[in-house]
């Protein structure tokens, strides 16, 4: 018996007790490499137009909209422990604390601006068009569309001793060890907690 775990506009993703994931529907958003199903799937995440699956061996497969293609990163997508999605991008957190992102550059799929910070990461979260991360040293940062929280430079000095990071549609909030909260992103969606 299959259980539906994610639903997009056209395809449906389902898994059963054996750990399989099958893409069903008219096939218009599926790539041929996944049409036969996946095995040993541990976690599924969905963007607005694609899916990504984390398998038991720590590997990742993604399919759907062409921006979801992780083929160029496949050799690096090993020992992955978490997957996260914005509307059109994915981010993977590896066991060694390294982060890999792919998908639309306007939705967080291009992390080159924060490349030096993508190691030693302990948590990732996503708004609709940006990713945020906490590093092992307690610092936090973001990348993606600035209007959706993808630019944390204005609050960089305050992003220390961060314990938790959460997001709305277009803003981030970081909880610090002293109980204070630092926010950034779209003010209308919570990006300014002092207002």
Short mmCIF file of N, CA and C in Angstrom, two decimals:
data_model
loop_
_atom_site.label_atom_id
_atom_site.label_comp_id
_atom_site.label_asym_id
_atom_site.label_seq_id
_atom_site.Cartn_x
_atom_site.Cartn_y
_atom_site.Cartn_z
N UNK A 1 0.84 -1.18 0.00
CA UNK A 1 0.00 0.00 0.00
C UNK A 1 0.88 1.24 0.00
N UNK A 2 0.62 2.16 -0.89
CA UNK A 2 1.41 3.39 -1.00
C UNK A 2 0.79 4.50 -0.18
N UNK A 3 1.65 5.40 0.28
CA UNK A 3 1.21 6.57 1.03
C UNK A 3 1.68 7.80 0.27
N UNK A 4 0.79 8.73 0.00
CA UNK A 4 1.17 9.96 -0.68
C UNK A 4 1.87 10.86 0.32
N UNK A 5 3.08 11.32 -0.05
CA UNK A 5 3.85 12.16 0.85
C UNK A 5 4.08 13.56 0.30
N UNK A 6 3.83 13.78 -0.96
CA UNK A 6 3.98 15.11 -1.54
C UNK A 6 3.09 15.19 -2.77
N UNK A 7 2.57 16.35 -3.01
CA UNK A 7 1.69 16.53 -4.15
C UNK A 7 2.02 17.85 -4.83
N UNK A 8 2.31 17.79 -6.11
CA UNK A 8 2.57 19.00 -6.89
C UNK A 8 1.44 19.17 -7.88
N UNK A 9 1.61 20.07 -8.83
CA UNK A 9 0.52 20.34 -9.77
C UNK A 9 0.13 19.11 -10.58
N UNK A 10 1.10 18.35 -11.08
CA UNK A 10 0.76 17.22 -11.93
C UNK A 10 1.21 15.88 -11.35
N UNK A 11 2.50 15.71 -11.03
CA UNK A 11 2.89 14.39 -10.56
C UNK A 11 2.57 14.21 -9.08
N UNK A 12 2.50 12.96 -8.69
CA UNK A 12 2.32 12.61 -7.28
C UNK A 12 3.49 11.72 -6.90
N UNK A 13 4.02 11.91 -5.73
CA UNK A 13 5.11 11.09 -5.26
C UNK A 13 4.60 10.23 -4.13
N UNK A 14 4.88 8.94 -4.18
CA UNK A 14 4.39 8.02 -3.16
C UNK A 14 5.51 7.10 -2.72
N UNK A 15 5.41 6.63 -1.48
CA UNK A 15 6.38 5.64 -1.01
C UNK A 15 5.62 4.54 -0.30
N UNK A 16 6.21 3.35 -0.28
CA UNK A 16 5.58 2.25 0.42
C UNK A 16 6.52 1.72 1.49
N UNK A 17 6.12 0.70 2.21
CA UNK A 17 6.91 0.20 3.33
C UNK A 17 8.24 -0.40 2.89
N UNK A 18 8.41 -0.67 1.63
CA UNK A 18 9.67 -1.21 1.12
C UNK A 18 10.68 -0.12 0.81
N UNK A 19 10.29 1.14 0.94
CA UNK A 19 11.22 2.24 0.69
C UNK A 19 11.28 2.68 -0.76
N UNK A 20 10.26 2.44 -1.53
CA UNK A 20 10.25 2.84 -2.94
C UNK A 20 9.55 4.18 -3.11
N UNK A 21 9.96 4.94 -4.11
CA UNK A 21 9.25 6.17 -4.50
C UNK A 21 8.92 6.06 -5.97
N UNK A 22 7.71 6.36 -6.34
CA UNK A 22 7.29 6.26 -7.73
C UNK A 22 6.68 7.58 -8.17
N UNK A 23 7.02 8.03 -9.33
CA UNK A 23 6.41 9.24 -9.88
C UNK A 23 5.23 8.82 -10.74
N UNK A 24 4.07 9.33 -10.44
CA UNK A 24 2.85 8.97 -11.15
C UNK A 24 2.27 10.20 -11.81
N UNK A 25 1.42 10.02 -12.80
CA UNK A 25 0.79 11.16 -13.47
C UNK A 25 1.02 11.10 -14.96
N UNK A 26 0.95 12.23 -15.60
CA UNK A 26 1.09 12.22 -17.06
C UNK A 26 2.54 12.19 -17.52
N UNK A 27 3.49 12.32 -16.62
CA UNK A 27 4.90 12.19 -16.97
C UNK A 27 5.54 13.44 -17.52
N UNK A 28 4.81 14.52 -17.64
CA UNK A 28 5.37 15.70 -18.29
C UNK A 28 6.50 16.34 -17.50
N UNK A 29 6.57 16.12 -16.21
CA UNK A 29 7.62 16.72 -15.41
C UNK A 29 8.68 15.72 -14.96
N UNK A 30 8.62 14.51 -15.47
CA UNK A 30 9.54 13.48 -15.02
C UNK A 30 10.69 13.29 -15.99
N UNK A 31 11.85 12.97 -15.47
CA UNK A 31 12.97 12.61 -16.32
C UNK A 31 13.01 11.10 -16.43
N UNK A 32 13.59 10.60 -17.49
CA UNK A 32 13.58 9.16 -17.72
C UNK A 32 14.32 8.39 -16.66
N UNK A 33 15.31 9.00 -16.01
CA UNK A 33 16.10 8.26 -15.03
C UNK A 33 15.31 7.90 -13.78
N UNK A 34 14.17 8.57 -13.53
CA UNK A 34 13.42 8.26 -12.33
C UNK A 34 12.06 7.63 -12.61
N UNK A 35 11.71 7.48 -13.87
CA UNK A 35 10.38 6.95 -14.18
C UNK A 35 10.18 5.54 -13.66
N UNK A 36 11.25 4.78 -13.50
CA UNK A 36 11.12 3.43 -12.99
C UNK A 36 11.03 3.35 -11.49
N UNK A 37 11.20 4.43 -10.78
CA UNK A 37 11.11 4.43 -9.32
C UNK A 37 12.48 4.41 -8.68
N UNK A 38 12.51 4.74 -7.44
CA UNK A 38 13.73 4.78 -6.65
C UNK A 38 13.62 3.76 -5.53
N UNK A 39 14.75 3.28 -5.05
CA UNK A 39 14.75 2.32 -3.95
C UNK A 39 15.44 2.90 -2.74
N UNK A 40 15.06 2.40 -1.57
CA UNK A 40 15.68 2.75 -0.29
C UNK A 40 15.63 4.25 -0.01
N UNK A 41 14.51 4.88 -0.33
CA UNK A 41 14.34 6.31 -0.10
C UNK A 41 14.06 6.55 1.38
N UNK A 42 14.81 7.49 1.97
CA UNK A 42 14.66 7.83 3.39
C UNK A 42 13.88 9.13 3.59
N UNK A 43 14.10 10.11 2.70
CA UNK A 43 13.45 11.41 2.82
C UNK A 43 13.11 11.94 1.44
N UNK A 44 11.95 12.56 1.33
CA UNK A 44 11.54 13.22 0.10
C UNK A 44 11.28 14.69 0.41
N UNK A 45 11.71 15.57 -0.49
CA UNK A 45 11.37 16.98 -0.39
C UNK A 45 10.86 17.44 -1.74
N UNK A 46 10.03 18.48 -1.72
CA UNK A 46 9.45 18.99 -2.96
C UNK A 46 9.65 20.48 -3.05
N UNK A 47 10.06 20.92 -4.23
CA UNK A 47 10.03 22.35 -4.55
C UNK A 47 8.68 22.61 -5.20
N UNK A 48 8.53 23.73 -5.83
CA UNK A 48 7.28 24.04 -6.51
C UNK A 48 7.10 23.21 -7.78
N UNK A 49 8.20 22.70 -8.35
CA UNK A 49 8.10 22.01 -9.63
C UNK A 49 9.02 20.80 -9.75
N UNK A 50 9.54 20.31 -8.63
CA UNK A 50 10.45 19.17 -8.69
C UNK A 50 10.50 18.45 -7.35
N UNK A 51 11.08 17.27 -7.38
CA UNK A 51 11.27 16.46 -6.18
C UNK A 51 12.74 16.11 -6.01
N UNK A 52 13.14 15.84 -4.79
CA UNK A 52 14.47 15.30 -4.50
C UNK A 52 14.30 14.21 -3.45
N UNK A 53 15.06 13.15 -3.60
CA UNK A 53 14.99 12.02 -2.69
C UNK A 53 16.37 11.75 -2.10
N UNK A 54 16.40 11.57 -0.79
CA UNK A 54 17.61 11.17 -0.07
C UNK A 54 17.52 9.67 0.15
N UNK A 55 18.49 8.93 -0.33
CA UNK A 55 18.46 7.48 -0.22
C UNK A 55 19.25 7.00 1.00
N UNK A 56 19.03 5.75 1.34
CA UNK A 56 19.65 5.17 2.52
C UNK A 56 21.16 5.20 2.52
N UNK A 57 21.78 5.23 1.36
CA UNK A 57 23.24 5.28 1.29
C UNK A 57 23.78 6.71 1.32
N UNK A 58 22.89 7.70 1.55
CA UNK A 58 23.31 9.10 1.62
C UNK A 58 23.40 9.78 0.28
N UNK A 59 22.91 9.14 -0.77
CA UNK A 59 22.90 9.74 -2.10
C UNK A 59 21.63 10.53 -2.34
N UNK A 60 21.61 11.29 -3.42
CA UNK A 60 20.46 12.14 -3.75
C UNK A 60 20.10 11.98 -5.22
N UNK A 61 18.82 11.93 -5.50
CA UNK A 61 18.30 11.98 -6.86
C UNK A 61 17.26 13.09 -6.90
N UNK A 62 17.24 13.88 -7.96
CA UNK A 62 16.21 14.90 -8.11
C UNK A 62 15.65 14.84 -9.52
N UNK A 63 14.39 15.23 -9.67
CA UNK A 63 13.74 15.19 -10.96
C UNK A 63 12.56 16.15 -10.97
N UNK A 64 12.13 16.47 -12.17
CA UNK A 64 11.03 17.41 -12.37
C UNK A 64 11.50 18.52 -13.29
N UNK A 65 11.22 19.75 -12.93
CA UNK A 65 11.65 20.91 -13.70
C UNK A 65 13.15 20.82 -13.95
N UNK A 66 13.59 21.30 -15.10
CA UNK A 66 15.00 21.17 -15.48
C UNK A 66 15.95 21.83 -14.49
N UNK A 67 15.48 22.81 -13.72
CA UNK A 67 16.35 23.44 -12.71
C UNK A 67 16.67 22.49 -11.57
N UNK A 68 15.93 21.39 -11.45
CA UNK A 68 16.15 20.45 -10.36
C UNK A 68 17.31 19.49 -10.61
N UNK A 69 17.82 19.47 -11.81
CA UNK A 69 18.84 18.49 -12.18
C UNK A 69 20.11 18.64 -11.34
N UNK A 70 20.45 17.61 -10.59
CA UNK A 70 21.65 17.63 -9.75
C UNK A 70 22.77 16.80 -10.37
N UNK A 71 22.63 16.44 -11.63
CA UNK A 71 23.59 15.57 -12.30
C UNK A 71 25.03 16.06 -12.16
N UNK A 72 25.27 17.35 -12.29
CA UNK A 72 26.62 17.89 -12.20
C UNK A 72 27.22 17.80 -10.81
N UNK A 73 26.39 17.61 -9.79
CA UNK A 73 26.87 17.50 -8.40
C UNK A 73 26.85 16.08 -7.89
N UNK A 74 26.43 15.13 -8.71
CA UNK A 74 26.19 13.77 -8.24
C UNK A 74 27.37 13.18 -7.48
N UNK A 75 28.58 13.39 -7.95
CA UNK A 75 29.76 12.83 -7.27
C UNK A 75 29.96 13.43 -5.88
N UNK A 76 29.50 14.66 -5.66
CA UNK A 76 29.64 15.30 -4.36
C UNK A 76 28.46 15.05 -3.43
N UNK A 77 27.33 14.61 -3.99
CA UNK A 77 26.14 14.36 -3.19
C UNK A 77 26.20 12.98 -2.56
N UNK A 78 27.14 12.83 -1.64
CA UNK A 78 27.32 11.59 -0.89
C UNK A 78 27.27 11.91 0.60
N UNK A 79 26.93 10.93 1.40
CA UNK A 79 26.85 11.10 2.85
C UNK A 79 25.97 12.30 3.23
N UNK A 80 24.89 12.48 2.50
CA UNK A 80 23.95 13.57 2.77
C UNK A 80 23.05 13.16 3.94
N UNK A 81 22.82 14.10 4.87
CA UNK A 81 21.94 13.80 6.01
C UNK A 81 20.62 14.54 5.96
N UNK A 82 20.56 15.68 5.23
CA UNK A 82 19.32 16.46 5.14
C UNK A 82 19.18 17.07 3.76
N UNK A 83 17.93 17.22 3.32
CA UNK A 83 17.59 17.94 2.10
C UNK A 83 16.58 19.02 2.43
N UNK A 84 16.70 20.18 1.76
CA UNK A 84 15.76 21.28 1.94
C UNK A 84 15.44 21.86 0.57
N UNK A 85 14.27 22.51 0.45
CA UNK A 85 13.85 23.06 -0.84
C UNK A 85 13.24 24.44 -0.68
N UNK A 86 13.55 25.31 -1.65
CA UNK A 86 12.81 26.55 -1.85
C UNK A 86 11.83 26.26 -2.98
N UNK A 87 11.27 27.29 -3.58
CA UNK A 87 10.34 27.05 -4.68
C UNK A 87 11.00 26.37 -5.86
N UNK A 88 12.24 26.74 -6.20
CA UNK A 88 12.89 26.17 -7.38
C UNK A 88 14.36 25.83 -7.16
N UNK A 89 14.71 25.44 -5.95
CA UNK A 89 16.10 25.05 -5.67
C UNK A 89 16.13 24.08 -4.50
N UNK A 90 17.26 23.38 -4.40
CA UNK A 90 17.47 22.43 -3.31
C UNK A 90 18.80 22.69 -2.64
N UNK A 91 18.91 22.31 -1.38
CA UNK A 91 20.18 22.36 -0.66
C UNK A 91 20.32 21.05 0.11
N UNK A 92 21.52 20.50 0.07
CA UNK A 92 21.82 19.25 0.78
C UNK A 92 22.88 19.53 1.83
N UNK A 93 22.65 19.02 3.04
CA UNK A 93 23.63 19.12 4.12
C UNK A 93 24.26 17.75 4.30
N UNK A 94 25.57 17.68 4.10
CA UNK A 94 26.29 16.42 4.23
C UNK A 94 26.67 16.16 5.68
N UNK A 95 27.00 14.92 5.99
CA UNK A 95 27.43 14.53 7.34
C UNK A 95 28.65 15.32 7.80
N UNK A 96 29.52 15.71 6.87
CA UNK A 96 30.73 16.45 7.22
C UNK A 96 30.48 17.96 7.37
N UNK A 97 29.21 18.40 7.29
CA UNK A 97 28.88 19.80 7.46
C UNK A 97 28.98 20.65 6.22
N UNK A 98 29.27 20.04 5.10
CA UNK A 98 29.36 20.77 3.83
C UNK A 98 27.97 20.88 3.21
N UNK A 99 27.69 22.02 2.58
CA UNK A 99 26.40 22.26 1.93
C UNK A 99 26.59 22.35 0.43
N UNK A 100 25.69 21.72 -0.31
CA UNK A 100 25.65 21.80 -1.77
C UNK A 100 24.27 22.30 -2.17
N UNK A 101 24.21 23.24 -3.10
CA UNK A 101 22.94 23.78 -3.57
C UNK A 101 22.85 23.67 -5.08
N UNK A 102 21.64 23.48 -5.59
CA UNK A 102 21.42 23.45 -7.02
C UNK A 102 19.98 23.88 -7.31
N UNK A 103 19.76 24.27 -8.55
CA UNK A 103 18.46 24.75 -8.97
C UNK A 103 18.57 26.16 -9.49
N UNK A 104 17.46 26.87 -9.52
CA UNK A 104 17.45 28.24 -10.03
C UNK A 104 18.27 29.17 -9.15
N UNK A 105 19.15 29.95 -9.77
CA UNK A 105 19.99 30.88 -9.01
C UNK A 105 19.15 31.92 -8.28
N UNK A 106 17.98 32.24 -8.79
CA UNK A 106 17.11 33.24 -8.18
C UNK A 106 16.35 32.69 -6.97
N UNK A 107 16.48 31.42 -6.70
CA UNK A 107 15.77 30.77 -5.61
C UNK A 107 16.73 30.06 -4.65
N UNK A 108 18.01 30.43 -4.67
CA UNK A 108 18.98 29.84 -3.77
C UNK A 108 19.81 28.72 -4.36
N UNK A 109 19.62 28.41 -5.63
CA UNK A 109 20.36 27.33 -6.26
C UNK A 109 21.81 27.64 -6.56
N UNK A 110 22.19 28.91 -6.48
CA UNK A 110 23.58 29.33 -6.68
C UNK A 110 24.09 29.90 -5.36
N UNK A 111 24.97 29.16 -4.70
CA UNK A 111 25.52 29.58 -3.41
C UNK A 111 26.94 30.10 -3.53
N UNK A 112 27.37 30.47 -4.73
CA UNK A 112 28.75 30.89 -4.93
C UNK A 112 29.11 32.13 -4.11
N UNK A 113 28.16 33.00 -3.81
CA UNK A 113 28.44 34.20 -3.02
C UNK A 113 28.82 33.88 -1.58
N UNK A 114 28.43 32.71 -1.10
CA UNK A 114 28.74 32.31 0.29
C UNK A 114 29.57 31.03 0.33
N UNK A 115 30.23 30.72 -0.77
CA UNK A 115 30.97 29.46 -0.90
C UNK A 115 31.90 29.18 0.28
N UNK A 116 32.60 30.20 0.76
CA UNK A 116 33.55 30.01 1.86
C UNK A 116 32.86 29.62 3.16
N UNK A 117 31.57 29.90 3.29
CA UNK A 117 30.84 29.61 4.51
C UNK A 117 30.12 28.26 4.47
N UNK A 118 30.17 27.56 3.37
CA UNK A 118 29.38 26.34 3.20
C UNK A 118 30.01 25.09 3.79
N UNK A 119 30.87 25.26 4.78
CA UNK A 119 31.45 24.12 5.51
C UNK A 119 31.16 24.32 6.99
N UNK A 120 31.20 23.24 7.74
CA UNK A 120 30.95 23.33 9.17
C UNK A 120 29.53 23.75 9.50
N UNK A 121 28.58 23.40 8.66
CA UNK A 121 27.17 23.78 8.86
C UNK A 121 26.46 22.70 9.67
N UNK A 122 25.61 23.14 10.62
CA UNK A 122 24.85 22.18 11.42
C UNK A 122 23.35 22.21 11.15
N UNK A 123 22.82 23.32 10.58
CA UNK A 123 21.39 23.39 10.28
C UNK A 123 21.16 24.24 9.05
N UNK A 124 20.17 23.84 8.25
CA UNK A 124 19.71 24.62 7.10
C UNK A 124 18.20 24.81 7.24
N UNK A 125 17.69 25.94 6.80
CA UNK A 125 16.25 26.10 6.62
C UNK A 125 16.03 26.93 5.36
N UNK A 126 14.79 26.97 4.90
CA UNK A 126 14.50 27.64 3.63
C UNK A 126 13.29 28.54 3.73
N UNK A 127 13.39 29.70 3.09
CA UNK A 127 12.21 30.51 2.80
C UNK A 127 11.76 30.08 1.40
N UNK A 128 10.90 30.83 0.77
CA UNK A 128 10.46 30.40 -0.56
C UNK A 128 11.51 30.61 -1.64
N UNK A 129 12.45 31.56 -1.42
CA UNK A 129 13.46 31.84 -2.45
C UNK A 129 14.87 31.99 -1.89
N UNK A 130 15.11 31.52 -0.68
CA UNK A 130 16.44 31.64 -0.09
C UNK A 130 16.66 30.54 0.94
N UNK A 131 17.92 30.27 1.20
CA UNK A 131 18.31 29.33 2.25
C UNK A 131 19.05 30.07 3.34
N UNK A 132 18.92 29.61 4.55
CA UNK A 132 19.70 30.11 5.67
C UNK A 132 20.39 28.94 6.34
N UNK A 133 21.52 29.20 7.00
CA UNK A 133 22.27 28.12 7.63
C UNK A 133 22.94 28.60 8.91
N UNK A 134 23.09 27.67 9.86
CA UNK A 134 23.86 27.91 11.08
C UNK A 134 25.10 27.04 11.00
N UNK A 135 26.24 27.65 11.30
CA UNK A 135 27.50 26.90 11.32
C UNK A 135 27.78 26.38 12.73
N UNK A 136 28.69 25.43 12.83
CA UNK A 136 29.07 24.85 14.12
C UNK A 136 29.58 25.89 15.11
N UNK A 137 30.16 26.99 14.62
CA UNK A 137 30.67 28.03 15.51
C UNK A 137 29.57 28.99 15.97
N UNK A 138 28.31 28.73 15.58
CA UNK A 138 27.18 29.56 16.00
C UNK A 138 26.88 30.73 15.10
N UNK A 139 27.69 30.95 14.08
CA UNK A 139 27.39 32.02 13.12
C UNK A 139 26.30 31.54 12.17
N UNK A 140 25.62 32.49 11.54
CA UNK A 140 24.56 32.16 10.59
C UNK A 140 24.70 33.05 9.36
N UNK A 141 24.17 32.58 8.26
CA UNK A 141 24.24 33.32 7.00
C UNK A 141 23.12 32.84 6.09
N UNK A 142 22.92 33.55 4.99
CA UNK A 142 21.87 33.18 4.04
C UNK A 142 22.33 33.46 2.62
N UNK A 143 21.66 32.82 1.67
CA UNK A 143 21.91 33.08 0.25
C UNK A 143 20.62 32.86 -0.52
N UNK A 144 20.54 33.50 -1.68
CA UNK A 144 19.35 33.42 -2.52
C UNK A 144 18.84 34.82 -2.81
N UNK A 145 17.56 34.96 -3.05
CA UNK A 145 16.94 36.24 -3.35
C UNK A 145 16.92 37.12 -2.10
N UNK A 146 17.55 38.29 -2.17
CA UNK A 146 17.67 39.18 -1.01
C UNK A 146 16.31 39.59 -0.45
N UNK A 147 15.34 39.84 -1.31
CA UNK A 147 14.01 40.25 -0.85
C UNK A 147 13.36 39.15 -0.01
N UNK A 148 13.73 37.92 -0.24
CA UNK A 148 13.17 36.77 0.47
C UNK A 148 14.10 36.27 1.58
N UNK A 149 15.01 37.12 2.04
CA UNK A 149 15.89 36.79 3.15
C UNK A 149 17.25 36.27 2.75
N UNK A 150 17.56 36.26 1.47
CA UNK A 150 18.81 35.69 0.99
C UNK A 150 20.05 36.53 1.21
N UNK A 151 19.94 37.68 1.85
CA UNK A 151 21.10 38.54 2.13
C UNK A 151 21.07 38.92 3.60
N UNK A 152 21.96 38.32 4.38
CA UNK A 152 22.01 38.58 5.83
C UNK A 152 23.14 39.52 6.22
N UNK A 153 23.77 40.18 5.25
CA UNK A 153 24.93 41.02 5.54
C UNK A 153 24.61 42.17 6.50
N UNK A 154 23.41 42.73 6.44
CA UNK A 154 23.07 43.85 7.32
C UNK A 154 23.02 43.46 8.80
N UNK A 155 22.83 42.18 9.08
CA UNK A 155 22.77 41.72 10.48
C UNK A 155 23.91 40.75 10.81
N UNK A 156 24.90 40.68 9.95
CA UNK A 156 26.01 39.73 10.12
C UNK A 156 26.63 39.78 11.51
N UNK A 157 26.89 40.97 12.02
CA UNK A 157 27.55 41.11 13.33
C UNK A 157 26.68 40.57 14.47
N UNK A 158 25.38 40.53 14.28
CA UNK A 158 24.47 40.03 15.31
C UNK A 158 24.27 38.52 15.24
N UNK A 159 24.70 37.91 14.15
CA UNK A 159 24.45 36.48 13.95
C UNK A 159 25.56 35.63 14.55
N UNK A 160 25.66 35.69 15.87
CA UNK A 160 26.60 34.86 16.62
C UNK A 160 25.83 34.11 17.70
N UNK A 161 26.38 32.99 18.14
CA UNK A 161 25.74 32.14 19.15
C UNK A 161 24.30 31.81 18.76
N UNK A 162 24.08 31.56 17.47
CA UNK A 162 22.75 31.23 16.97
C UNK A 162 22.44 29.77 17.30
N UNK A 163 21.28 29.54 17.90
CA UNK A 163 20.86 28.19 18.31
C UNK A 163 19.81 27.59 17.38
N UNK A 164 18.98 28.47 16.78
CA UNK A 164 17.91 27.99 15.91
C UNK A 164 17.66 29.01 14.82
N UNK A 165 17.30 28.52 13.64
CA UNK A 165 16.98 29.37 12.50
C UNK A 165 15.67 28.90 11.90
N UNK A 166 14.72 29.82 11.72
CA UNK A 166 13.43 29.50 11.11
C UNK A 166 13.13 30.53 10.03
N UNK A 167 12.17 30.21 9.16
CA UNK A 167 11.86 31.11 8.05
C UNK A 167 10.36 31.19 7.81
N UNK A 168 9.94 32.36 7.35
CA UNK A 168 8.61 32.53 6.79
C UNK A 168 8.77 32.43 5.28
N UNK A 169 7.78 32.86 4.54
CA UNK A 169 7.86 32.86 3.09
C UNK A 169 9.04 33.68 2.59
N UNK A 170 9.35 34.80 3.26
CA UNK A 170 10.40 35.68 2.74
C UNK A 170 11.20 36.39 3.83
N UNK A 171 11.38 35.76 4.98
CA UNK A 171 12.21 36.33 6.04
C UNK A 171 12.75 35.20 6.91
N UNK A 172 13.83 35.51 7.63
CA UNK A 172 14.44 34.56 8.55
C UNK A 172 14.47 35.15 9.95
N UNK A 173 14.45 34.28 10.96
CA UNK A 173 14.61 34.67 12.35
C UNK A 173 15.61 33.72 12.98
N UNK A 174 16.61 34.29 13.66
CA UNK A 174 17.65 33.50 14.33
C UNK A 174 17.52 33.69 15.83
N UNK A 175 17.40 32.59 16.56
CA UNK A 175 17.35 32.62 18.02
C UNK A 175 18.76 32.45 18.54
N UNK A 176 19.21 33.43 19.34
CA UNK A 176 20.56 33.39 19.91
C UNK A 176 20.55 32.77 21.29
N UNK A 177 21.71 32.39 21.77
CA UNK A 177 21.85 31.76 23.07
C UNK A 177 21.38 32.61 24.23
N UNK A 178 21.42 33.92 24.09
CA UNK A 178 20.97 34.81 25.17
C UNK A 178 19.47 35.08 25.12
N UNK A 179 18.76 34.40 24.23
CA UNK A 179 17.31 34.55 24.13
C UNK A 179 16.85 35.66 23.21
N UNK A 180 17.78 36.40 22.61
CA UNK A 180 17.38 37.45 21.67
C UNK A 180 17.15 36.85 20.28
N UNK A 181 16.39 37.56 19.48
CA UNK A 181 16.06 37.12 18.13
C UNK A 181 16.54 38.16 17.13
N UNK A 182 17.20 37.71 16.08
CA UNK A 182 17.66 38.57 15.00
C UNK A 182 16.87 38.19 13.75
N UNK A 183 16.32 39.19 13.07
CA UNK A 183 15.53 38.92 11.87
C UNK A 183 16.06 39.70 10.68
N UNK A 184 15.77 39.19 9.49
CA UNK A 184 16.11 39.88 8.25
C UNK A 184 15.23 39.34 7.13
N UNK A 185 15.15 40.10 6.05
CA UNK A 185 14.32 39.72 4.92
C UNK A 185 13.19 40.71 4.73
N UNK A 186 12.12 40.28 4.10
CA UNK A 186 10.96 41.11 3.80
C UNK A 186 10.27 41.54 5.10
N UNK A 187 10.22 42.84 5.35
CA UNK A 187 9.62 43.38 6.58
C UNK A 187 8.17 42.95 6.72
N UNK A 188 7.43 42.90 5.63
CA UNK A 188 6.02 42.52 5.67
C UNK A 188 5.81 41.07 6.09
N UNK A 189 6.86 40.27 6.03
CA UNK A 189 6.77 38.85 6.40
C UNK A 189 7.61 38.52 7.63
N UNK A 190 7.91 39.54 8.44
CA UNK A 190 8.63 39.30 9.69
C UNK A 190 10.09 39.63 9.68
N UNK A 191 10.58 40.26 8.63
CA UNK A 191 12.00 40.54 8.50
C UNK A 191 12.54 41.65 9.38
N UNK A 192 11.70 42.27 10.21
CA UNK A 192 12.16 43.31 11.12
C UNK A 192 11.42 43.17 12.44
N UNK A 193 12.00 42.46 13.40
CA UNK A 193 11.34 42.22 14.69
C UNK A 193 11.35 43.44 15.59
N UNK A 194 12.08 44.49 15.23
CA UNK A 194 12.08 45.70 16.06
C UNK A 194 10.93 46.63 15.69
N UNK A 195 10.23 46.33 14.60
CA UNK A 195 9.14 47.20 14.15
C UNK A 195 7.87 46.94 14.94
#
